[in-house]
Amino acid sequence: MRNAREFNFDGLVGPSHNYAGLSFGNVASFSNVRSASNPRQAALQGLAKMRDLAARGFAQGLLPPQARPNFRLLRRLGFSGTDADVLAQAYRESPVILACAYSASPMWTANAATVSPSADTRDGRVHFTAANLNNKLHRAEEHEQATRTLRALFANPDRFVVHDPLPSTPAFGDEGAANHTRFASAHGAAGVEFFVYGRVEFDPSAPAPTKYPARQTLEASQAVARLHGLDAARTVFASQNPDVIDQGVFHNDVIAVGNGNVLFYHEQAFANEAGTLEALRRALGVTGTDLRAVRVDTGVVPVADAVASYLFNSQLLSKPDGRMALVVPHECRETATVARYLEQLVASDGAIDELIEFDLRQSMRNGGGPACLRLRVVLTDEEAAAMHQGVLMTEDLYARLVPWVERHYRDRVEPKDLADPQLAIECAAALEDLERILGLPGLYDLA
């Protein structure tokens, strides 16, 4: 077993952060539609979280925002003329499409890709597959820049493989790491990769939600496992409970989170709870590791409270002492059932003995918490040295990014502002400056 660490790459919130309510099935996103956002505050809240976790000794990086508005999308859909003309026409004829082109959803980097560390893959390299996110128009374009960014950060072909996204068809709907978890005795040890899906394209009789869409298919999860060269004996596929998808659990990471040998989950998370746990125990047994399942009963925390607080959309992080910390948003403290449960959890002398709390109000209102904001990448020391260093969080980088945000970001964006050509100019200027700060010239194709 080689020495390895888990790096969390948080999405840096972009200057177009707005509340368009585009994500049907995401209760928080939909409930804040057309309210005013504060991009500056959102970005500073995210940076504060990254800085604090890095200061605590956790390996922390960032993924830069994507270019917005997406003029290529708008022009492909028939809007024409100068950039200002395109914005004005889109706002007049289809403000929803304009909002899609301005979406700040790439901040949810748990959806950027699925990642398999070198300890799990057949060729001994770290594998990435950018998610196609084909369930929503405002997200279906993200994979192009996500792939470009990952290939810029992880460019050494001896260490890393960044695959093309899966075909953008319903059969291969892929939402990335939001439906993927890895279990292992240590980050550098061979582990078990756990894929959770919401529907089966080629089996109409399989369980499926009826109110909200299931975004991840079994077929997509199986394809990613094949691309990454995973060992079938250490790969588990499980069906998400369709009833909780219909209650607003649009990704598995809204109802369960895992780390090390610990699965922290709600009793309604899976269609077959007993079968899922048995499959995980069997796969972990191949590695000589026992599963520690931390189950939250419905009678203690109802699904609605779990969704409202994003209890399970928390980061479960390994500490040097072998115990684990749970990174939660303020909303967990403000939801009575969840607050009571967490007090009991950390006092129980179990695997999770510390809560780390952050104010992520701006991102929470847009439909995601701490776990949505980060992509987990396990790297050996050699792999970490081979990646681009300019995105790793340090005090120096933080000190450069805070004034960058204050210089380029607005403190208020309303739906009508998306028609303002000046906002598009400001977004482009911010990213040109960011390329220089991160040492990534040419990261964006801003022509």
XYZ file of C-alpha atoms in Angstrom:
447
model
C 0.000 0.000 0.000
C 1.380 3.371 -1.047
C 1.079 6.584 0.934
C -1.869 8.591 -0.375
C -4.141 11.462 0.631
C -7.637 12.462 -0.348
C -7.718 15.891 -1.979
C -11.016 17.755 -2.026
C -11.324 20.074 -5.009
C -14.050 22.589 -4.250
C -15.850 24.436 -7.008
C -15.007 28.124 -6.994
C -18.356 29.897 -7.350
C -18.470 31.919 -10.559
C -19.381 35.606 -11.022
C -22.696 34.652 -12.682
C -24.055 32.978 -9.517
C -27.831 33.406 -9.713
C -31.046 31.739 -8.628
C -32.849 30.643 -11.775
C -34.518 27.560 -10.240
C -33.609 25.444 -13.263
C -33.234 22.094 -11.519
C -36.616 20.363 -11.302
C -36.355 17.774 -8.541
C -33.953 19.886 -6.471
C -36.221 21.347 -3.797
C -33.829 24.053 -2.566
C -32.997 25.258 -6.055
C -36.622 25.315 -7.167
C -37.883 27.096 -4.043
C -35.529 30.070 -4.498
C -36.331 30.711 -8.152
C -35.970 34.306 -9.330
C -34.753 35.685 -6.013
C -31.683 37.940 -5.857
C -28.298 36.270 -5.357
C -25.001 37.576 -4.009
C -22.154 36.153 -6.122
C -19.473 37.916 -4.085
C -20.700 36.471 -0.815
C -21.121 33.009 -2.349
C -17.531 32.946 -3.603
C -16.112 34.289 -0.338
C -18.067 31.722 1.685
C -16.655 28.941 -0.471
C -13.110 30.267 -0.231
C -13.398 30.557 3.553
C -14.385 26.884 3.733
C -11.449 25.835 1.553
C -8.990 27.915 3.567
C -10.236 26.613 6.908
C -10.053 22.961 5.893
C -6.573 23.439 4.432
C -5.482 25.073 7.690
C -6.795 22.032 9.574
C -4.450 19.819 7.551
C -6.852 18.451 4.945
C -5.598 18.403 1.355
C -7.607 21.088 -0.418
C -7.747 22.417 -3.947
C -10.214 24.178 -6.188
C -11.779 23.757 -9.595
C -12.211 27.081 -11.412
C -15.641 28.240 -12.602
C -16.757 27.851 -16.182
C -17.215 30.671 -18.701
C -20.651 32.243 -18.551
C -22.784 33.211 -20.343
C -22.502 30.315 -22.762
C -22.731 32.230 -26.033
C -22.096 29.079 -28.084
C -25.253 27.515 -26.660
C -27.297 30.641 -27.321
C -26.087 30.936 -30.920
C -26.712 27.231 -31.592
C -30.292 27.811 -30.477
C -30.807 30.548 -33.046
C -30.058 33.788 -31.222
C -27.873 36.009 -33.406
C -26.101 39.319 -33.822
C -23.583 40.889 -31.483
C -23.171 39.468 -27.998
C -25.432 42.250 -26.718
C -28.010 41.406 -29.393
C -27.904 37.727 -28.440
C -28.535 38.520 -24.765
C -31.350 40.933 -25.520
C -33.085 38.532 -27.913
C -32.778 35.595 -25.538
C -34.112 37.640 -22.616
C -37.044 38.833 -24.740
C -37.947 35.507 -26.361
C -36.819 32.855 -23.870
C -35.513 34.051 -20.496
C -35.315 30.429 -19.320
C -32.794 29.593 -22.052
C -30.829 32.722 -21.151
C -30.790 31.569 -17.527
C -29.484 28.180 -18.673
C -26.654 29.921 -20.530
C -25.806 31.869 -17.368
C -26.105 28.942 -14.948
C -23.552 28.871 -12.129
C -24.106 25.156 -11.544
C -20.497 24.116 -12.355
C -19.831 25.117 -8.730
C -21.248 21.677 -7.876
C -18.012 19.847 -8.623
C -19.305 16.596 -7.161
C -21.022 16.429 -10.555
C -17.899 17.252 -12.547
C -16.644 13.683 -12.849
C -16.294 10.227 -11.359
C -12.781 9.527 -10.055
C -11.062 6.198 -9.398
C -7.675 6.237 -7.638
C -4.714 4.279 -8.931
C -5.052 1.663 -6.167
C -8.345 0.538 -7.730
C -7.619 0.623 -11.456
C -6.225 -2.067 -13.705
C -3.466 0.109 -15.191
C -2.446 1.772 -11.910
C -3.364 5.278 -13.055
C -5.943 7.729 -11.670
C -8.998 7.709 -13.930
C -11.514 10.535 -14.437
C -14.711 10.484 -16.471
C -16.418 13.845 -16.825
C -20.168 13.536 -16.234
C -22.416 14.255 -19.214
C -25.192 15.721 -16.990
C -27.623 15.268 -19.860
C -30.758 15.472 -17.714
C -30.807 19.289 -17.655
C -30.096 21.804 -20.426
C -28.260 24.170 -18.100
C -25.853 21.386 -17.129
C -25.566 19.394 -20.353
C -22.821 21.677 -21.710
C -20.596 21.514 -18.613
C -18.699 18.372 -19.584
C -16.773 20.171 -22.343
C -15.038 22.615 -19.983
C -14.895 20.038 -17.170
C -12.910 17.694 -19.428
C -10.688 20.563 -20.577
C -10.040 21.629 -16.970
C -9.292 18.117 -15.722
C -6.862 17.554 -18.591
C -5.115 20.816 -17.733
C -4.790 19.916 -14.043
C -3.968 16.231 -14.492
C -1.920 16.336 -17.673
C 0.708 13.647 -17.038
C -0.387 10.596 -19.095
C 1.812 8.278 -17.045
C -0.226 9.110 -13.939
C -3.661 10.192 -15.133
C -6.374 9.318 -17.658
C -9.227 11.746 -18.356
C -11.874 9.962 -20.404
C -14.390 11.589 -22.694
C -17.912 11.801 -21.238
C -20.394 9.010 -21.925
C -22.793 9.459 -24.865
C -25.368 12.143 -24.053
C -28.415 9.907 -24.392
C -31.002 8.935 -21.738
C -29.521 5.443 -21.445
C -26.236 6.843 -20.150
C -27.355 9.656 -17.880
C -24.313 10.298 -15.672
C -24.142 12.750 -12.755
C -20.608 11.980 -11.611
C -19.347 11.580 -8.063
C -22.652 12.692 -6.524
C -23.713 9.063 -7.038
C -20.344 7.440 -6.332
C -18.530 6.639 -3.090
C -15.281 4.843 -2.331
C -14.603 2.707 0.746
C -11.144 1.529 1.836
C -9.143 0.786 4.965
C -6.832 3.662 3.990
C -6.738 6.082 1.072
C -3.761 4.313 -0.493
C -5.206 0.806 -0.109
C -7.250 -1.079 -2.672
C -10.865 -0.061 -2.134
C -14.481 -0.717 -3.018
C -16.199 1.617 -5.476
C -19.905 2.079 -4.845
C -22.217 3.333 -7.602
C -25.831 4.317 -6.888
C -28.320 4.678 -9.735
C -31.903 5.888 -9.985
C -33.219 3.925 -12.937
C -32.375 1.170 -15.413
C -32.798 2.210 -19.057
C -32.906 -1.310 -20.497
C -35.242 -2.799 -17.874
C -38.578 -0.955 -17.754
C -39.704 -3.162 -14.861
C -36.956 -1.846 -12.540
C -38.000 0.573 -9.764
C -38.120 4.228 -10.838
C -39.497 7.481 -9.413
C -42.781 8.869 -10.727
C -42.642 12.563 -9.743
C -39.051 13.685 -10.254
C -36.515 12.406 -12.804
C -33.885 9.820 -11.942
C -30.691 11.319 -13.302
C -28.254 8.399 -12.984
C -28.695 5.134 -14.864
C -27.259 1.740 -14.038
C -25.915 1.569 -17.583
C -23.892 4.767 -17.080
C -22.423 3.547 -13.793
C -21.433 0.227 -15.362
C -19.794 2.004 -18.306
C -17.700 4.209 -16.007
C -16.577 1.144 -14.048
C -15.475 -0.510 -17.303
C -13.636 2.596 -18.514
C -11.764 2.848 -15.223
C -10.755 -0.801 -15.238
C -12.277 -1.629 -11.863
C -12.219 -5.072 -10.277
C -15.735 -6.539 -10.380
C -15.234 -8.145 -6.967
C -14.658 -4.695 -5.465
C -17.396 -2.812 -7.326
C -20.972 -2.513 -6.048
C -24.025 -1.130 -7.861
C -27.130 -0.266 -5.840
C -30.535 1.174 -6.666
C -31.522 4.407 -4.977
C -34.942 4.342 -3.321
C -37.303 5.855 -5.929
C -39.580 7.142 -3.163
C -36.873 9.442 -1.792
C -36.031 10.721 -5.283
C -39.662 11.830 -5.393
C -39.085 13.623 -2.074
C -36.290 15.759 -3.500
C -33.281 13.438 -3.136
C -31.997 14.086 -6.647
C -28.545 12.547 -5.988
C -27.372 9.839 -3.610
C -25.140 12.356 -1.828
C -28.283 14.064 -0.511
C -29.182 10.909 1.468
C -25.862 9.087 2.120
C -22.130 9.735 2.404
C -19.203 7.378 2.891
C -15.514 7.527 3.775
C -12.944 4.977 4.857
C -15.002 2.007 6.013
C -17.941 4.159 7.213
C -21.299 4.543 5.454
C -23.442 7.311 6.962
C -26.907 6.952 5.500
C -30.655 7.376 5.970
C -32.704 4.225 6.335
C -34.709 5.144 3.217
C -31.656 5.773 1.021
C -31.649 2.506 -0.923
C -34.312 0.454 -2.660
C -32.948 -2.665 -0.922
C -31.197 -1.608 2.273
C -30.280 -5.084 3.500
C -29.065 -6.222 0.097
C -26.979 -3.096 -0.395
C -25.272 -3.441 2.975
C -24.581 -7.120 2.366
C -23.038 -6.394 -1.042
C -20.782 -3.732 0.479
C -19.721 -6.021 3.327
C -18.906 -8.793 0.886
C -16.852 -6.506 -1.366
C -15.011 -4.926 1.560
C -14.322 -8.398 2.891
C -12.199 -9.012 -0.209
C -9.910 -6.235 1.062
C -9.966 -7.488 4.658
C -12.039 -4.519 5.866
C -15.296 -4.448 7.836
C -18.087 -2.028 6.958
C -19.240 0.366 9.700
C -22.798 1.406 8.857
C -24.191 4.476 10.645
C -27.935 4.401 10.020
C -30.283 7.338 10.655
C -33.863 6.250 11.213
C -36.849 8.061 9.716
C -38.351 8.460 13.166
C -35.282 10.398 14.261
C -34.751 12.494 11.130
C -37.550 12.523 8.538
C -36.479 12.623 4.894
C -37.877 16.145 4.538
C -35.601 17.373 7.346
C -32.596 15.595 5.855
C -33.260 17.327 2.532
C -33.901 20.745 4.086
C -30.745 20.654 6.217
C -28.552 18.723 3.766
C -27.445 16.531 6.662
C -26.052 13.853 4.342
C -24.682 16.305 1.810
C -21.844 16.781 4.259
C -18.188 15.936 3.906
C -16.964 12.963 5.917
C -13.232 13.469 6.363
C -10.545 11.264 7.906
C -8.484 12.920 10.633
C -4.902 12.028 11.542
C -6.093 10.299 14.738
C -8.168 7.820 12.730
C -11.522 9.320 13.690
C -13.726 11.285 11.312
C -15.095 14.816 11.132
C -18.404 15.712 9.503
C -18.445 19.038 7.646
C -21.992 20.424 7.841
C -23.792 23.631 6.831
C -25.451 25.975 9.346
C -28.828 24.619 8.276
C -28.130 21.424 10.240
C -28.097 23.413 13.460
C -31.297 25.234 12.458
C -33.288 22.020 11.843
C -34.321 20.727 15.271
C -34.374 16.988 14.545
C -31.006 17.151 12.798
C -29.389 19.269 15.524
C -30.498 16.788 18.203
C -29.266 13.841 16.177
C -25.830 15.353 15.552
C -25.355 16.129 19.244
C -26.008 12.471 20.034
C -23.815 11.293 17.160
C -20.626 13.056 18.266
C -21.239 12.071 21.905
C -21.698 8.393 21.075
C -17.975 7.513 20.893
C -18.440 6.203 17.356
C -16.447 6.773 14.188
C -17.647 10.383 13.782
C -16.577 12.510 16.727
C -16.368 16.090 15.423
C -18.611 18.548 13.592
C -17.124 21.329 11.474
C -19.742 23.917 10.572
C -19.718 26.486 7.762
C -22.005 29.226 6.542
C -22.753 28.251 2.942
C -26.091 30.014 2.720
C -25.629 31.225 -0.840
C -24.815 27.786 -2.222
C -27.441 26.082 -0.064
C -30.147 28.315 -1.542
C -29.024 27.224 -4.990
C -29.472 23.559 -4.125
C -26.246 22.136 -2.748
C -24.198 21.819 0.418
C -20.613 20.960 1.369
C -20.502 17.611 -0.443
C -21.934 19.039 -3.680
C -19.167 21.647 -3.715
C -16.257 19.208 -3.823
C -14.726 16.507 -6.018
C -12.760 13.873 -4.107
C -9.463 12.808 -5.688
C -7.174 10.318 -3.913
C -3.546 10.886 -4.928
C -0.270 9.291 -3.959
C 2.619 11.617 -3.154
C 4.005 11.110 -6.663
C 0.640 11.787 -8.293
C 0.095 14.901 -6.208
C 3.484 16.208 -7.324
C 2.575 15.498 -10.975
C -0.635 17.566 -11.011
C -0.855 21.325 -11.601
C 0.054 22.975 -8.296
C -1.587 26.350 -8.903
C -5.040 25.214 -7.751
C -3.958 23.873 -4.351
C -5.242 26.027 -1.517
C -2.559 27.915 0.383
C -2.576 31.127 2.372
C -0.924 32.832 -0.589
C -3.576 31.662 -3.048
C -6.355 32.654 -0.667
C -4.806 36.094 -0.262
C -4.827 36.522 -4.036
C -8.313 35.177 -4.663
C -10.185 37.257 -2.080
C -9.297 40.623 -3.701
C -9.947 39.030 -7.112
C -13.500 38.219 -6.007
C -13.979 41.656 -4.474
C -12.742 43.276 -7.668
C -14.794 41.283 -10.196
C -17.951 39.993 -8.494
C -21.238 41.815 -7.988
C -22.970 41.688 -4.631
C -26.418 41.387 -6.198
C -27.710 39.657 -9.321
C -31.392 39.586 -10.210
C -32.999 37.788 -13.177
C -33.193 41.003 -15.197
C -29.432 41.480 -14.852
C -28.803 38.506 -17.141
C -29.796 40.727 -20.077
C -27.134 43.297 -19.134
C -24.190 43.043 -21.570
C -21.934 44.524 -18.902
C -22.408 41.453 -16.697
C -21.100 39.243 -19.517
C -18.105 41.533 -19.950
C -17.394 41.411 -16.205
C -17.563 37.597 -16.166
C -15.076 37.307 -19.035
C -12.684 39.792 -17.417
C -12.803 37.843 -14.151
C -11.841 34.573 -15.848
C -9.015 36.156 -17.837
C -7.586 37.395 -14.549
C -8.149 34.010 -12.897
C -6.149 32.185 -15.593
C -3.154 34.296 -14.577
C -3.658 33.772 -10.831
C -3.936 29.987 -11.176
C -1.141 29.693 -13.753
C -3.473 28.189 -16.354
C -3.140 30.266 -19.529
C -5.620 29.212 -22.205
C -7.863 27.371 -19.761
C -10.879 29.080 -21.287
C -11.771 29.552 -24.919
C -13.184 33.048 -24.548
C -13.104 33.964 -28.251
